[in-house]
Coordinates of C-alpha atoms and ligand atoms in Angstrom, one line a residue:
M1 CA 62.9 -19.9 64.1
V2 CA 63.0 -18.5 60.5
S3 CA 63.5 -14.9 61.2
K4 CA 62.3 -12.3 59.3
R5 CA 64.9 -10.6 56.8
I6 CA 65.1 -7.0 58.0
F7 CA 64.7 -4.8 55.5
V8 CA 64.2 -0.9 55.7
N9 CA 62.3 1.4 53.4
R10 CA 65.1 2.1 49.5
E11 CA 60.8 2.5 48.4
K12 CA 61.6 5.2 46.4
E13 CA 64.6 2.6 44.6
L14 CA 62.5 0.2 44.4
S15 CA 60.3 2.2 42.8
Y16 CA 62.6 3.4 40.6
L17 CA 63.9 -0.2 39.3
E18 CA 60.0 -0.4 38.9
N19 CA 59.5 2.1 36.4
W20 CA 62.2 2.1 34.8
L21 CA 61.7 -1.5 34.2
S22 CA 58.0 -0.6 32.7
T23 CA 59.8 1.4 30.4
F24 CA 60.6 -1.5 28.1
P25 CA 58.3 -3.7 26.6
K26 CA 56.8 -7.6 26.9
P27 CA 58.8 -9.3 25.1
S28 CA 58.3 -11.1 21.8
I29 CA 59.0 -11.7 18.9
S30 CA 60.0 -8.6 16.8
V31 CA 61.4 -7.0 19.5
N32 CA 63.6 -9.9 21.1
R33 CA 67.1 -8.4 20.0
R34 CA 66.6 -5.8 22.1
R35 CA 69.0 -6.0 25.5
D36 CA 68.7 -3.1 28.2
I37 CA 70.7 -2.7 31.3
L38 CA 71.0 -0.4 34.7
F39 CA 74.3 0.4 36.7
I40 CA 73.6 0.5 40.2
T41 CA 76.4 2.4 41.7
G42 CA 77.2 3.3 45.4
A43 CA 80.1 3.3 48.7
K44 CA 80.5 -0.9 50.0
G45 CA 77.8 -1.1 52.3
I46 CA 75.7 1.2 51.2
G47 CA 72.9 -1.4 50.7
K48 CA 73.0 -2.0 46.6
S49 CA 72.8 -6.0 47.2
A50 CA 70.3 -6.3 49.4
L51 CA 68.0 -3.9 47.8
L52 CA 68.7 -6.1 44.8
R53 CA 67.7 -9.0 46.4
E54 CA 64.4 -7.2 47.8
F55 CA 63.5 -6.3 44.1
Q56 CA 63.9 -10.6 43.2
D57 CA 61.8 -11.0 46.2
R58 CA 58.9 -8.5 45.4
S59 CA 59.7 -9.5 41.8
R60 CA 57.4 -12.9 42.7
D61 CA 54.0 -13.5 41.3
S62 CA 54.7 -10.1 38.7
D63 CA 54.7 -9.9 35.1
R64 CA 58.6 -10.3 35.0
I65 CA 61.4 -13.3 36.0
V66 CA 64.2 -12.1 37.9
V67 CA 67.5 -13.7 38.2
Y68 CA 70.5 -12.4 40.4
I69 CA 73.6 -13.6 40.9
E70 CA 77.0 -11.8 42.4
F71 CA 79.4 -13.3 40.9
R72 CA 81.4 -13.9 44.5
R73 CA 85.1 -13.7 43.3
P74 CA 86.7 -12.7 40.6
Y75 CA 86.7 -16.9 39.6
R76 CA 89.6 -18.5 38.6
S77 CA 87.9 -22.1 38.4
V78 CA 85.0 -22.9 36.0
E79 CA 84.2 -25.1 39.1
Q80 CA 83.3 -22.5 41.7
F81 CA 81.6 -20.5 38.7
I82 CA 79.0 -23.2 38.7
Q83 CA 78.2 -23.5 41.7
D84 CA 77.9 -20.1 42.1
I85 CA 75.4 -19.6 39.5
I86 CA 73.5 -23.4 39.8
E87 CA 72.9 -21.4 43.8
H88 CA 71.5 -17.9 41.9
Y89 CA 69.5 -20.1 39.3
Y90 CA 68.1 -22.1 41.8
R91 CA 66.1 -19.4 44.1
A92 CA 65.4 -17.4 40.8
L93 CA 64.0 -21.1 39.4
S94 CA 62.9 -21.4 43.2
L95 CA 60.3 -18.3 43.3
H96 CA 59.7 -18.0 39.5
S97 CA 58.8 -21.3 39.0
S98 CA 59.8 -25.2 39.4
R99 CA 59.1 -26.3 36.1
L100 CA 62.5 -24.2 34.6
E101 CA 64.8 -26.6 37.5
E102 CA 64.7 -28.6 35.4
I103 CA 65.6 -27.1 32.5
V104 CA 68.0 -25.2 33.8
L105 CA 70.2 -28.4 35.8
N106 CA 70.6 -30.2 32.6
I107 CA 72.0 -27.4 30.4
L108 CA 74.2 -27.0 33.4
L109 CA 75.2 -31.2 33.8
D110 CA 75.6 -30.6 30.1
I111 CA 78.2 -27.4 30.1
A112 CA 80.3 -29.6 32.9
K113 CA 80.3 -32.3 30.5
T114 CA 81.9 -30.4 27.9
L115 CA 84.1 -28.5 29.4
V116 CA 85.3 -31.6 31.9
K117 CA 85.6 -33.0 28.4
K118 CA 86.8 -30.6 26.5
V119 CA 89.9 -30.9 29.5
G120 CA 90.1 -34.6 29.7
L121 CA 88.6 -35.2 33.6
D122 CA 86.4 -36.8 34.7
L123 CA 83.2 -36.1 36.7
D124 CA 84.7 -36.5 39.7
T125 CA 87.4 -34.0 39.1
I126 CA 86.1 -30.7 37.5
S127 CA 88.1 -28.8 39.6
Y128 CA 91.6 -27.6 36.8
T129 CA 92.6 -24.1 37.0
I130 CA 91.3 -22.2 34.3
A131 CA 94.0 -18.6 34.7
S132 CA 96.3 -20.7 32.5
S133 CA 94.8 -20.8 29.4
K134 CA 92.8 -18.0 27.4
K135 CA 90.8 -20.7 25.7
Y136 CA 89.1 -21.7 28.1
K137 CA 88.6 -18.3 29.5
E138 CA 85.3 -17.7 27.3
D139 CA 83.4 -20.8 28.6
P140 CA 81.8 -18.0 31.0
L141 CA 80.6 -16.5 29.3
R142 CA 79.3 -18.9 26.9
L143 CA 77.6 -21.0 30.4
I144 CA 75.6 -17.8 31.2
T145 CA 75.2 -17.2 27.9
L146 CA 73.5 -20.6 27.2
L147 CA 70.8 -20.2 30.3
E148 CA 70.2 -16.2 29.5
E149 CA 69.4 -17.9 26.2
K150 CA 67.2 -20.4 27.7
L151 CA 65.3 -18.5 29.8
S152 CA 64.3 -16.2 27.8
Y153 CA 62.6 -18.6 25.5
I154 CA 60.6 -19.6 28.5
A155 CA 60.3 -15.7 30.0
Y156 CA 59.0 -15.8 26.0
R157 CA 56.7 -18.0 26.4
E158 CA 55.4 -17.7 29.9
D159 CA 54.7 -13.6 28.8
K160 CA 57.6 -12.4 31.2
K161 CA 60.4 -10.1 30.8
L162 CA 63.7 -11.3 32.1
V163 CA 64.9 -9.8 34.1
I164 CA 69.4 -10.6 35.1
I165 CA 71.1 -9.5 37.8
Y166 CA 75.1 -9.1 37.5
D167 CA 75.5 -7.9 41.4
E168 CA 79.9 -7.4 41.8
F169 CA 80.2 -6.5 38.2
Q170 CA 83.1 -5.9 38.5
N171 CA 84.6 -10.0 38.9
L172 CA 82.7 -11.1 36.4
V173 CA 84.6 -9.4 34.3
K174 CA 88.0 -10.4 35.7
T175 CA 87.2 -13.3 35.6
L176 CA 86.8 -13.2 31.6
T177 CA 89.5 -10.4 30.9
T178 CA 92.7 -12.3 30.4
E179 CA 96.1 -10.4 30.3
D180 CA 96.0 -9.7 26.4
R181 CA 93.0 -7.8 26.8
D182 CA 92.3 -4.1 27.9
Y183 CA 90.5 -4.0 30.7
I184 CA 88.6 -0.6 29.3
V185 CA 88.3 -2.0 26.2
F186 CA 86.9 -5.1 27.7
V187 CA 84.4 -3.6 29.5
E188 CA 82.7 -2.0 26.4
D189 CA 82.6 -5.2 24.8
L190 CA 81.6 -7.2 27.4
L191 CA 78.7 -4.2 28.0
N192 CA 77.4 -3.9 23.8
Y193 CA 78.0 -7.5 23.9
M194 CA 75.0 -8.1 26.3
S195 CA 73.3 -4.5 24.9
K196 CA 73.4 -6.0 21.3
V197 CA 73.5 -9.3 21.0
Q198 CA 77.1 -9.3 19.9
E199 CA 78.1 -12.6 18.8
W200 CA 81.2 -13.1 20.3
G201 CA 83.1 -16.4 18.4
F202 CA 80.4 -19.4 19.0
N203 CA 76.4 -19.2 17.6
T204 CA 73.9 -18.2 19.6
R205 CA 70.8 -20.5 18.9
Y206 CA 68.4 -18.5 20.4
N207 CA 68.3 -14.6 21.1
G208 CA 65.8 -13.6 23.8
Y209 CA 64.9 -10.8 25.0
C210 CA 66.6 -9.8 28.4
I211 CA 67.2 -6.6 30.8
Y212 CA 70.5 -6.7 32.6
I213 CA 70.9 -4.7 36.0
I214 CA 74.3 -4.3 37.0
S215 CA 75.8 -3.4 40.1
S216 CA 79.2 -2.7 41.7
S217 CA 81.4 0.2 43.0
D218 CA 84.3 -0.7 42.0
Y219 CA 85.3 2.6 41.3
T220 CA 87.2 1.3 38.0
L221 CA 84.1 -0.7 36.4
Y222 CA 82.7 2.6 37.2
R223 CA 85.4 4.8 35.5
S224 CA 86.0 2.7 32.7
I225 CA 81.8 3.1 32.2
A226 CA 82.1 6.3 32.2
R227 CA 85.2 6.9 29.8
S228 CA 83.8 4.5 27.2
H229 CA 81.0 5.4 24.8
L230 CA 78.1 3.7 26.6
W231 CA 75.8 6.1 28.0
D232 CA 73.5 5.1 24.8
I233 CA 73.1 1.2 26.1
V234 CA 74.2 2.2 29.9
S235 CA 71.6 4.4 32.1
T236 CA 72.8 4.5 35.6
Y237 CA 71.6 5.1 39.8
H238 CA 73.1 5.9 42.5
I239 CA 72.4 4.4 46.0
N240 CA 72.8 6.9 48.9
E241 CA 72.9 6.4 52.4
L242 CA 70.1 5.7 54.8
S243 CA 68.2 9.1 55.8
I244 CA 68.9 9.5 60.2
K245 CA 65.2 8.4 60.5
D246 CA 65.5 4.9 58.5
S247 CA 69.1 4.3 59.8
I248 CA 67.5 4.4 63.5
K249 CA 64.8 1.8 62.1
L250 CA 68.0 -0.6 61.1
L251 CA 69.6 -0.1 64.6
E252 CA 66.0 -0.6 66.5
E253 CA 65.5 -4.6 64.0
Y254 CA 69.0 -4.9 65.0
C255 CA 69.1 -4.0 68.3
R256 CA 65.6 -6.2 68.6
L257 CA 66.6 -9.8 66.9
Y258 CA 69.6 -9.3 69.3
D259 CA 68.1 -8.2 72.4
I260 CA 70.1 -5.0 73.2
V261 CA 68.1 -2.1 73.9
L262 CA 69.0 0.7 73.3
S263 CA 69.1 3.6 75.3
G264 CA 67.4 7.3 76.0
D265 CA 68.3 8.6 72.6
T266 CA 71.4 6.7 71.7
P267 CA 70.2 5.3 68.4
H268 CA 69.6 8.9 66.8
Y269 CA 73.3 10.0 68.3
I270 CA 74.4 6.9 66.6
A271 CA 72.9 7.6 63.2
S272 CA 73.9 11.3 63.5
F273 CA 77.7 9.9 64.2
L274 CA 78.0 7.2 61.6
G275 CA 75.3 8.2 58.5
G276 CA 73.7 5.8 57.2
N277 CA 75.6 3.2 55.7
P278 CA 73.6 -0.3 57.0
A279 CA 77.2 -1.9 56.9
L280 CA 78.2 0.2 59.6
L281 CA 76.1 0.4 61.9
I282 CA 75.3 -3.1 62.0
K283 CA 78.8 -3.5 62.6
L284 CA 78.3 -1.6 65.9
I285 CA 75.4 -3.5 67.4
L286 CA 77.4 -6.5 66.6
R287 CA 80.0 -4.8 68.7
F288 CA 77.7 -4.4 71.1
K289 CA 76.3 -8.1 70.8
E290 CA 79.7 -9.9 71.0
K291 CA 80.4 -8.0 74.0
G292 CA 77.0 -9.2 75.2
Y293 CA 75.5 -6.0 75.8
S294 CA 72.0 -6.7 76.5
S295 CA 71.0 -2.8 77.2
V296 CA 74.0 0.0 75.8
T297 CA 73.9 3.2 77.5
R298 CA 75.4 6.7 75.8
E299 CA 78.8 5.3 77.6
A300 CA 79.3 2.9 75.9
V301 CA 77.8 3.8 73.0
D302 CA 81.1 6.2 73.4
R303 CA 83.7 3.3 74.1
E304 CA 82.4 1.6 70.5
L305 CA 82.9 5.0 68.0
E306 CA 86.4 5.3 70.0
S307 CA 87.7 2.0 69.1
I308 CA 86.1 1.3 65.7
I309 CA 87.8 5.0 65.0
N310 CA 91.4 4.0 66.6
Y311 CA 91.4 0.6 64.6
E312 CA 90.2 3.2 61.6
V313 CA 93.0 5.6 62.4
F314 CA 95.0 3.2 63.0
R315 CA 93.9 2.0 59.1
L316 CA 94.7 5.1 57.6
K317 CA 98.2 6.1 58.9
D318 CA 99.1 2.3 58.0
V319 CA 97.9 3.4 53.6
G320 CA 99.3 6.8 54.2
R321 CA 102.8 5.6 55.2
R322 CA 102.8 2.9 52.0
L323 CA 101.3 5.2 49.6
G324 CA 103.8 7.2 51.1
I325 CA 101.0 10.2 51.2
D326 CA 100.3 12.0 53.6
L327 CA 96.0 11.8 54.5
C328 CA 95.3 15.2 56.4
T329 CA 96.7 16.9 52.9
I330 CA 93.1 15.6 51.4
Y331 CA 91.3 16.0 55.2
K332 CA 92.5 19.2 54.0
C333 CA 90.8 19.5 50.7
I334 CA 88.1 18.0 52.1
G335 CA 86.8 18.4 54.4
S336 CA 83.5 17.5 55.8
R337 CA 81.9 18.1 51.9
V338 CA 81.0 16.6 49.3
V339 CA 83.0 18.2 46.3
S340 CA 83.3 18.7 42.4
Q341 CA 86.1 16.8 40.8
E342 CA 87.1 20.2 39.9
E343 CA 87.6 21.7 42.7
F344 CA 89.1 19.0 44.5
E345 CA 91.9 18.6 41.4
D346 CA 92.7 22.3 41.8
K347 CA 93.5 22.4 45.4
L348 CA 95.2 19.5 45.8
F349 CA 97.9 20.8 43.3
N350 CA 97.8 23.4 45.0
E351 CA 99.0 20.4 48.0
L352 CA 101.3 18.9 45.8
G353 CA 102.2 20.2 42.9
S354 CA 102.1 17.7 40.4
G355 CA 99.2 16.0 38.2
E356 CA 101.0 12.5 37.6
K357 CA 100.5 12.5 41.7
I358 CA 97.8 14.2 41.6
E359 CA 96.7 10.8 39.4
Y360 CA 98.9 8.5 41.3
V361 CA 96.6 9.6 44.6
I362 CA 93.5 9.7 43.4
N363 CA 93.6 5.8 42.2
E364 CA 95.3 4.8 45.6
L365 CA 92.2 6.4 47.8
L366 CA 89.5 4.9 45.3
K367 CA 91.4 2.3 45.5
E368 CA 91.8 1.7 49.0
N369 CA 88.2 3.2 49.8
I370 CA 88.6 6.0 51.6
I371 CA 86.8 8.2 48.9
S372 CA 84.7 7.1 46.1
W373 CA 83.7 9.5 43.7
I374 CA 80.0 9.2 41.9
D375 CA 79.1 11.7 38.6
Y376 CA 82.2 14.1 39.8
R377 CA 82.0 15.1 42.6
L378 CA 83.6 13.3 45.5
Q379 CA 82.6 13.0 49.2
Y380 CA 84.5 9.6 51.7
Q381 CA 82.8 6.0 51.5
N382 CA 81.7 6.7 54.7
R383 CA 81.5 8.5 57.2
L384 CA 83.6 6.5 59.5
I385 CA 86.4 7.3 57.1
E386 CA 85.2 11.5 57.6
R387 CA 85.6 10.6 61.5
A388 CA 88.7 8.9 61.5
L389 CA 90.5 11.4 59.8
E390 CA 88.8 14.5 61.9
R391 CA 90.7 12.9 64.3
L392 CA 93.2 12.5 62.8
C393 CA 94.4 15.3 61.4
R394 CA 93.3 18.0 63.9
Ligands
ATP401 N1 67.2 -1.0 53.4 C1 68.2 -2.1 54.7 N2 67.8 -2.4 55.7 C2 67.8 -3.1 55.9 N3 69.8 -3.5 56.2 C3 70.0 -3.4 55.0 C4 69.3 -2.6 54.4 N4 70.5 -2.1 53.2 C5 71.6 -2.9 53.7 N5 70.8 -3.7 54.9 C6 72.0 -4.7 55.6 O1 74.4 -3.6 55.6 C7 74.9 -4.6 55.0 C8 74.8 -4.4 53.6 O2 74.0 -3.9 53.1 P1 74.9 -4.7 51.1 O3 75.6 -5.7 51.4 O4 73.9 -4.9 50.4 O5 75.6 -3.5 51.2 P2 76.7 -3.3 49.1 O6 76.1 -2.2 48.8 O7 76.2 -4.2 48.5 O8 78.3 -3.5 49.7 P3 79.1 -4.1 48.7 O9 79.8 -3.0 48.1 O10 80.1 -4.3 49.6 O11 78.6 -5.2 48.0 C9 74.0 -6.2 55.2 O12 74.2 -6.4 56.1 C10 72.5 -5.9 54.6 O13 71.6 -6.2 55.1
MG402 MG1 77.2 -6.1 47.6

């Protein structure tokens, strides 16, 4: 039995994407150099990827071709990279047009052969390390550029817009950066290249019209974009938690899927306690499933929440020790609010008294996914972190 994927609401976000796209004309030869970029941000597990996949699904039979590519990791081998790309292109093509399949497969094979020839390996052993060779670092970019070009030509012929989604965009950046390239400068170059079809050391045969959506929860990337002067070509859109009502719906749908009954007001209780981060809510339901619950009482919920929080407290203590930071200082500065960057830094300065230390602490907290910083506002990554800090510091 194939079960339908669970997807709750996000109509506002889907309409935003729809409206954003509607501002761009369909491709024509005269405007085919115009490229535009939307940067989707939001905490880990908030539902960026789920939203973008849903958007791709809803784009079937529309006036656009949507390719969703998730760069799952910073790639060290071309083989892994090609595998992920093939998988995603296949999905996009099966959604939109079967005629495209052959063309893309041929390009991929061509590129694979070229890569293999260059390093003197045969096709059977295509796996080799590119990490040590700066020269081949550019090849993943060459691969996606060729695919984009071909696809944008096809989209143009079919009178459709081409939308390319690069999820976990930081992994593409990491795959392409070398030691001698500054990360921030490279992000700027890459986005400029995507936006204006900057030449990249090889000939681009067809500079097609293409709209990009990039997505990431990576703060370094967010900050690089914020710090460079890319706002003319990059719009940003932040994904927030689900409402209590939608969180309850999500809990109920997952419980139905796993044959679990949440008694009385437990869905509301869980949603109020954990907030609307889908990943956290699902994690709790999966614990009930693993423990074989068929019916879940308020006491059982409290027990599981307690154990999840204890685990988080343990992790936070460990992080605090490792970094030499008393995390209760952070809790003192943020409490249970969303604070502005200015207010947080002022308060932290009173506690720590040194600018350098402040920068270090903030960077580490961001790296450890304890806090997240969006548009000069600071908050905890999710409610579980807040609950754990509450516990740790009371
Ligand atoms: N609106 C939704 N309805 C139902 N399930 C959802 C929804 N949004 C997210 N989920 C589920 O929650 C989990 C986390 O979502 P997702 O992977 O999309 O988060 P993310 O923001 O992409 O996180 P990360 O930054 O770690 O990539 C997934 O299992 C996803 O299917
Ligand atoms: Mg994701």
